[in-house]
Coordinates of C-alpha atoms in Angstrom, one line a residue:
M12 CA 157.4 24.1 80.8
A13 CA 156.4 23.5 77.2
L14 CA 152.8 23.3 76.2
T15 CA 151.9 20.7 73.6
K16 CA 148.7 20.4 71.5
S17 CA 146.5 17.5 72.3
A18 CA 146.1 15.0 69.5
P19 CA 142.8 14.8 67.6
Q20 CA 140.2 12.5 69.1
E21 CA 140.7 9.0 67.6
G22 CA 138.0 8.1 65.1
T23 CA 137.0 11.7 64.4
P24 CA 137.3 12.7 60.7
H25 CA 139.3 15.7 59.9
S26 CA 136.4 17.2 57.9
E27 CA 134.3 17.5 61.0
R28 CA 136.5 20.2 62.4
G29 CA 136.7 22.1 59.1
E30 CA 139.7 23.3 57.3
G31 CA 141.7 25.6 59.6
A32 CA 139.0 25.6 62.3
P33 CA 140.2 25.5 65.9
P34 CA 139.4 22.2 67.7
G35 CA 136.4 22.1 70.0
P36 CA 136.1 20.5 73.4
R37 CA 136.7 16.8 73.6
G38 CA 133.8 14.8 72.2
R39 CA 131.9 17.9 70.9
V40 CA 131.5 19.3 67.5
P41 CA 132.1 23.0 67.0
Q42 CA 129.0 25.2 66.8
G43 CA 127.4 25.5 63.4
R44 CA 129.0 22.2 62.2
V45 CA 126.9 19.2 61.4
P46 CA 128.4 15.7 61.5
Q47 CA 128.4 14.1 58.1
G48 CA 129.3 10.6 59.1
R49 CA 128.5 7.5 57.1
G50 CA 125.5 6.7 59.3
S51 CA 123.8 10.0 58.5
Q52 CA 124.6 9.6 54.8
G53 CA 123.1 6.1 54.9
R54 CA 119.9 7.4 56.5
G55 CA 119.6 10.3 54.0
S56 CA 120.0 8.0 51.0
Q57 CA 117.5 5.6 52.5
G58 CA 115.0 8.4 52.9
R59 CA 115.6 9.4 49.3
G60 CA 115.2 5.9 48.1
S61 CA 111.9 5.4 49.9
Q62 CA 110.7 8.7 48.6
G63 CA 111.5 7.7 45.1
R64 CA 109.8 4.3 45.5
G65 CA 106.7 6.1 46.8
S66 CA 106.6 8.4 43.8
Q67 CA 107.2 5.5 41.4
G68 CA 104.4 3.4 42.9
R69 CA 101.8 6.2 42.7
V70 CA 99.0 5.8 40.2
T71 CA 98.8 8.7 37.7
S72 CA 96.3 9.8 35.1
P73 CA 98.5 8.8 32.1
L74 CA 99.0 5.4 33.7
V75 CA 95.2 4.9 34.1
L76 CA 94.6 6.1 30.5
T77 CA 97.3 3.7 29.2
L78 CA 95.7 0.8 31.1
V79 CA 92.3 1.6 29.8
L80 CA 93.5 1.8 26.2
L81 CA 95.3 -1.5 26.6
L82 CA 92.2 -3.2 27.9
L83 CA 90.1 -1.8 25.0
V84 CA 92.7 -3.1 22.5
T85 CA 92.9 -6.4 24.2
F86 CA 89.1 -6.9 24.4
Q87 CA 88.1 -5.0 21.3
G88 CA 86.0 -7.9 20.0
P89 CA 83.6 -8.1 23.0
V90 CA 83.6 -4.3 23.2
R91 CA 82.6 -3.9 19.5
R92 CA 79.9 -6.5 19.9
A93 CA 78.5 -4.8 23.0
L94 CA 78.5 -1.4 21.3
S95 CA 76.7 -2.8 18.3
A96 CA 73.7 -4.0 20.3
P97 CA 70.5 -2.0 19.6
V98 CA 70.2 -0.9 23.2
M99 CA 73.8 0.5 23.3
Q100 CA 73.3 2.2 19.9
S101 CA 70.2 4.0 21.2
W102 CA 72.0 4.9 24.4
T103 CA 75.0 6.3 22.5
T104 CA 72.8 8.3 20.1
V105 CA 70.9 10.1 23.0
F106 CA 74.1 10.6 25.0
V107 CA 76.1 12.2 22.2
A108 CA 73.2 14.3 21.0
V109 CA 72.6 15.8 24.4
V110 CA 76.3 16.5 25.0
V111 CA 77.0 18.0 21.6
Q112 CA 74.0 20.2 21.6
A113 CA 74.5 21.5 25.2
L114 CA 78.3 21.9 25.2
P115 CA 78.5 25.2 23.2
F116 CA 75.9 26.9 25.4
L117 CA 77.6 25.6 28.6
V118 CA 81.0 27.1 27.5
L119 CA 79.4 30.4 26.4
G120 CA 77.6 30.7 29.7
V121 CA 80.8 29.9 31.7
L122 CA 82.8 32.6 29.8
L123 CA 80.1 35.3 30.3
S124 CA 79.6 34.3 33.9
A125 CA 83.4 34.5 34.6
A126 CA 83.6 37.9 32.9
I127 CA 80.7 39.4 34.9
A128 CA 82.0 38.0 38.2
V129 CA 85.5 39.4 37.6
Y130 CA 85.1 42.6 35.6
V131 CA 81.7 43.9 36.9
P132 CA 82.2 45.3 40.4
P133 CA 79.6 44.4 43.0
S134 CA 79.2 48.1 43.9
F135 CA 77.6 48.5 40.5
F136 CA 74.6 46.4 41.6
A137 CA 74.5 48.1 44.9
R138 CA 74.1 51.5 43.2
A139 CA 71.6 50.2 40.6
L140 CA 69.1 48.7 43.1
P141 CA 66.6 50.8 45.0
G142 CA 67.1 51.3 48.7
R143 CA 63.7 49.9 49.8
P144 CA 63.8 46.1 49.9
A145 CA 60.2 45.7 48.6
L146 CA 61.2 47.6 45.4
A147 CA 64.7 46.1 45.2
V148 CA 63.4 42.6 44.8
P149 CA 61.4 43.1 41.6
V150 CA 64.4 45.0 40.2
A151 CA 66.9 42.3 41.1
G152 CA 64.8 39.5 39.7
P153 CA 64.6 40.9 36.1
A154 CA 68.3 41.9 36.4
G155 CA 69.1 38.2 36.3
A156 CA 67.6 38.1 32.8
V157 CA 70.2 40.4 31.3
L158 CA 73.2 39.0 33.2
P159 CA 74.3 35.5 31.9
G160 CA 75.6 33.1 34.4
C161 CA 75.1 29.6 35.7
E162 CA 74.2 28.7 39.2
C163 CA 77.8 28.0 40.1
A164 CA 78.6 31.8 39.6
S165 CA 75.3 33.2 41.0
V166 CA 76.0 32.1 44.6
P167 CA 79.4 34.0 44.9
V168 CA 77.9 37.1 43.1
A169 CA 74.9 37.1 45.6
G170 CA 77.4 36.7 48.5
A171 CA 79.3 39.7 47.2
L172 CA 76.1 41.7 46.9
V173 CA 75.2 41.0 50.6
R174 CA 78.8 41.9 51.6
R175 CA 78.5 45.2 49.8
G176 CA 75.3 46.2 51.7
V177 CA 72.6 45.1 49.2
T178 CA 69.5 43.9 51.1
P179 CA 69.5 40.1 51.4
A180 CA 66.0 39.8 49.8
A181 CA 67.2 41.4 46.6
A182 CA 70.5 39.4 46.5
L183 CA 68.5 36.2 46.9
A184 CA 66.1 37.1 44.2
F185 CA 69.1 37.7 41.9
L186 CA 70.7 34.4 43.0
L187 CA 67.6 32.5 41.8
S188 CA 66.8 34.4 38.7
A189 CA 70.3 34.8 37.1
P190 CA 70.9 31.1 36.3
A191 CA 67.2 30.5 35.4
I192 CA 66.2 33.2 32.9
N193 CA 69.3 34.7 31.5
P194 CA 69.7 35.0 27.6
V195 CA 72.0 32.0 27.2
V196 CA 69.5 29.7 29.1
L197 CA 66.5 31.0 27.2
T198 CA 68.3 30.6 23.8
A199 CA 69.3 27.1 24.7
T200 CA 65.7 26.3 25.6
A201 CA 64.5 27.7 22.3
V202 CA 67.0 25.5 20.5
A203 CA 66.1 22.4 22.5
F204 CA 62.3 22.9 22.0
P205 CA 62.2 24.3 18.4
R206 CA 58.5 23.4 18.0
E207 CA 57.4 24.6 21.4
P208 CA 58.2 28.3 21.8
R209 CA 55.8 28.4 24.7
M210 CA 58.4 26.6 26.8
V211 CA 60.7 29.6 26.6
V212 CA 58.0 32.0 27.8
A213 CA 56.9 29.5 30.5
R214 CA 60.4 29.1 31.8
L215 CA 60.9 32.9 31.8
V216 CA 57.7 33.5 33.7
G217 CA 58.1 30.6 36.1
G218 CA 61.7 31.5 37.0
L219 CA 61.0 35.1 37.5
L220 CA 57.9 34.4 39.7
V221 CA 59.8 32.0 41.9
A222 CA 62.8 34.5 42.3
C223 CA 60.6 37.5 43.2
V224 CA 58.3 35.5 45.6
M225 CA 61.2 34.0 47.4
G226 CA 62.8 37.4 47.8
W227 CA 59.6 38.8 49.3
L228 CA 59.2 35.8 51.5
W229 CA 62.7 36.2 52.9
Q230 CA 62.0 39.9 53.4
R231 CA 58.9 39.1 55.3
L232 CA 59.9 35.9 57.2
G233 CA 63.6 35.7 57.1
R234 CA 65.8 36.4 60.1
T235 CA 69.3 38.0 60.2
D236 CA 70.7 35.3 62.4
W237 CA 69.9 32.6 59.7
L238 CA 72.0 34.3 57.1
R239 CA 75.8 34.4 57.6
P240 CA 77.3 36.8 55.1
P241 CA 80.6 35.8 53.5
R242 CA 83.6 37.5 55.0
H243 CA 85.9 37.7 52.0
A244 CA 85.6 37.6 48.2
P245 CA 86.6 34.5 46.3
H246 CA 90.1 34.4 44.6
E247 CA 91.2 37.3 46.8
G248 CA 94.8 38.3 46.0
A249 CA 94.8 37.1 42.4
T250 CA 94.9 39.3 39.3
R251 CA 91.8 39.7 37.2
G252 CA 93.2 37.7 34.4
E253 CA 94.2 34.8 36.7
T254 CA 90.8 35.0 38.4
F255 CA 89.0 34.9 35.1
W256 CA 90.8 31.8 33.7
N257 CA 90.7 30.0 37.1
S258 CA 87.0 30.6 37.2
V259 CA 86.5 29.4 33.6
R260 CA 88.6 26.2 34.1
H261 CA 86.8 25.4 37.4
D262 CA 83.3 26.0 36.0
V263 CA 83.9 24.1 32.7
M264 CA 85.2 21.0 34.5
H265 CA 82.6 21.2 37.2
A266 CA 79.6 21.9 35.0
G267 CA 80.9 19.6 32.3
G268 CA 81.0 16.7 34.7
F269 CA 77.4 17.3 35.7
L270 CA 76.5 17.6 32.0
V271 CA 77.9 14.1 31.3
L272 CA 76.1 12.8 34.4
G273 CA 72.8 14.3 33.1
A274 CA 73.3 13.0 29.6
T275 CA 74.1 9.6 31.0
A276 CA 70.9 9.6 33.0
A277 CA 68.8 10.8 30.1
A278 CA 70.2 8.2 27.8
T279 CA 69.7 5.4 30.3
L280 CA 66.1 6.4 30.9
K281 CA 65.6 6.5 27.2
A282 CA 67.3 3.2 26.2
I283 CA 67.2 1.0 29.3
A284 CA 64.4 1.9 31.6
P285 CA 61.2 -0.1 30.9
Q286 CA 58.8 1.8 28.8
S287 CA 55.9 0.6 31.0
W288 CA 57.5 2.3 34.1
L289 CA 58.0 5.6 32.2
R290 CA 54.5 5.5 30.8
T291 CA 53.0 4.9 34.3
A292 CA 55.0 7.8 35.7
A293 CA 54.3 10.1 32.8
E294 CA 50.5 9.4 32.7
N295 CA 50.1 10.5 36.3
P296 CA 50.3 14.3 36.3
V297 CA 51.3 14.5 40.0
V298 CA 53.9 11.7 39.8
S299 CA 55.4 13.0 36.6
V300 CA 56.0 16.5 38.0
L301 CA 57.4 15.3 41.3
A302 CA 59.6 12.7 39.5
L303 CA 61.2 15.2 37.2
A304 CA 61.6 17.9 39.9
A305 CA 63.4 15.3 42.1
L306 CA 65.5 14.2 39.1
A307 CA 66.6 17.9 38.6
V308 CA 67.7 18.1 42.2
V309 CA 69.7 14.9 42.0
L310 CA 71.3 15.4 38.6
S311 CA 72.4 19.0 39.3
I312 CA 72.9 19.9 35.6
C313 CA 74.1 23.3 34.7
S314 CA 71.3 25.6 33.6
E315 CA 72.8 26.2 30.2
A316 CA 72.5 22.5 29.4
D317 CA 69.5 21.2 31.2
A318 CA 67.0 22.1 28.4
F319 CA 68.5 19.4 26.1
V320 CA 68.1 16.8 28.8
A321 CA 64.5 17.8 29.4
A322 CA 63.8 17.8 25.6
S323 CA 65.0 14.2 25.5
L324 CA 62.4 13.1 28.1
T325 CA 59.6 12.9 25.5
Q326 CA 57.5 10.5 27.6
F327 CA 56.7 13.3 30.0
S328 CA 54.3 16.2 29.6
L329 CA 55.5 19.7 28.9
T330 CA 54.4 20.8 32.4
A331 CA 56.5 18.1 34.0
R332 CA 59.5 19.1 31.9
L333 CA 58.9 22.7 32.8
A334 CA 59.2 21.7 36.5
F335 CA 62.5 20.1 35.6
L336 CA 63.7 23.4 34.0
V337 CA 62.4 25.7 36.8
V338 CA 63.6 23.6 39.8
G339 CA 67.1 22.6 38.5
P340 CA 68.7 26.1 38.3
M341 CA 67.3 27.1 41.7
I342 CA 67.9 24.1 44.0
D343 CA 70.0 21.0 43.5
L344 CA 72.6 19.1 45.4
K345 CA 75.6 21.2 44.4
L346 CA 73.6 24.5 44.9
F347 CA 72.6 23.4 48.4
A348 CA 76.3 22.7 49.2
M349 CA 77.3 26.1 47.8
Q350 CA 74.6 27.9 49.7
A351 CA 75.5 26.2 52.9
G352 CA 79.2 27.1 52.4
T353 CA 78.5 30.7 51.5
F354 CA 75.6 31.7 53.7
G355 CA 75.7 29.0 56.4
R356 CA 73.8 25.8 57.1
A357 CA 71.0 27.5 59.0
F358 CA 70.2 29.5 55.8
A359 CA 70.4 26.5 53.4
V360 CA 68.2 24.1 55.4
R361 CA 65.4 26.7 55.3
F362 CA 65.9 28.3 52.0
A363 CA 66.3 25.2 49.8
P364 CA 63.2 23.3 50.8
A365 CA 61.0 26.4 50.5
T366 CA 62.5 27.1 47.1
F367 CA 61.8 23.5 45.9
V368 CA 58.1 23.6 47.1
L369 CA 57.5 27.0 45.5
A370 CA 59.2 26.1 42.3
V371 CA 57.1 23.0 41.9
A372 CA 53.9 24.9 42.6
V373 CA 54.7 27.7 40.2
S374 CA 55.7 25.3 37.5
V375 CA 52.3 23.5 37.7
L376 CA 50.5 26.9 37.7
V377 CA 52.4 28.3 34.8
G378 CA 52.3 25.1 32.9
T379 CA 48.5 24.9 33.3
V380 CA 48.1 28.4 32.0
L381 CA 50.7 28.6 29.2
L382 CA 51.2 25.0 28.1

């Protein structure tokens, strides 16, 4: 009895079986083979088409820039008339002056801060500080004066110190002093206040006092369950060069945005705010100090640039502007968020208000004595 091969299933393409592959059971595709029918091809092309349409409809930065330039060209007449108004000319003058003066110090501070964070090992600080917390605090406070860095970098460095076994009181004193009294900040203050060299001394003394007193207060009243040490170092796994440039790019964009915000606020107060309001606030010593301290918290300007914003607020007294310079590098909105993310919310909600109150009090005391 002769055996005959069964005919291929009707409607099944020859390519489904493969060249030279034995036929599978009726109605089934051999293992490892995927049907490539017209329906699946249609669905695949439809998915690719919808994906392409999604990417084409997405708004990108070049598109936004092109639209803005087209709007400026289209409405150049009204824009030119608006910019030629006396109020806008005053606003533009203050804004450009603040940004141009502050930008070199901001970039220099970011470069030095990134270099220290990447190339100086945290174990160096652990070896350099005394073992006793009461003595480590006054050593860590002045150490911030010789290590340039903005507040964006001081929080990760302080976290690395705690993780390497440095007493938290000393690490917190360094956290507050490094962005407030380092050489770049003091040089920028001297440039911003060329006729008031006392502001440099007052800022140095005020920042150092707040840092050391807060370190001692934490040593005396702080609890270990309030502080959550960070578990790993930032940029873990990257090379030193990659970490350096990533830190520089991040800090320049981050701090530059806050610099623009601060310059905008200073120019607006100078050009648009009614002079009677500013005089009323400036003539009251208590209101002026509290107003500029609160403004420093809200604006969150990088410490390398805040002196130029403070110098532009000529309506206010030197003591009020000193409060702006002492409070800003120690507690503002971005610092509160960074402290909460690094050390925990239980730490930030206690440490930040205490720092604000102490910074305001020390500013008034130092300003009364030195200014």
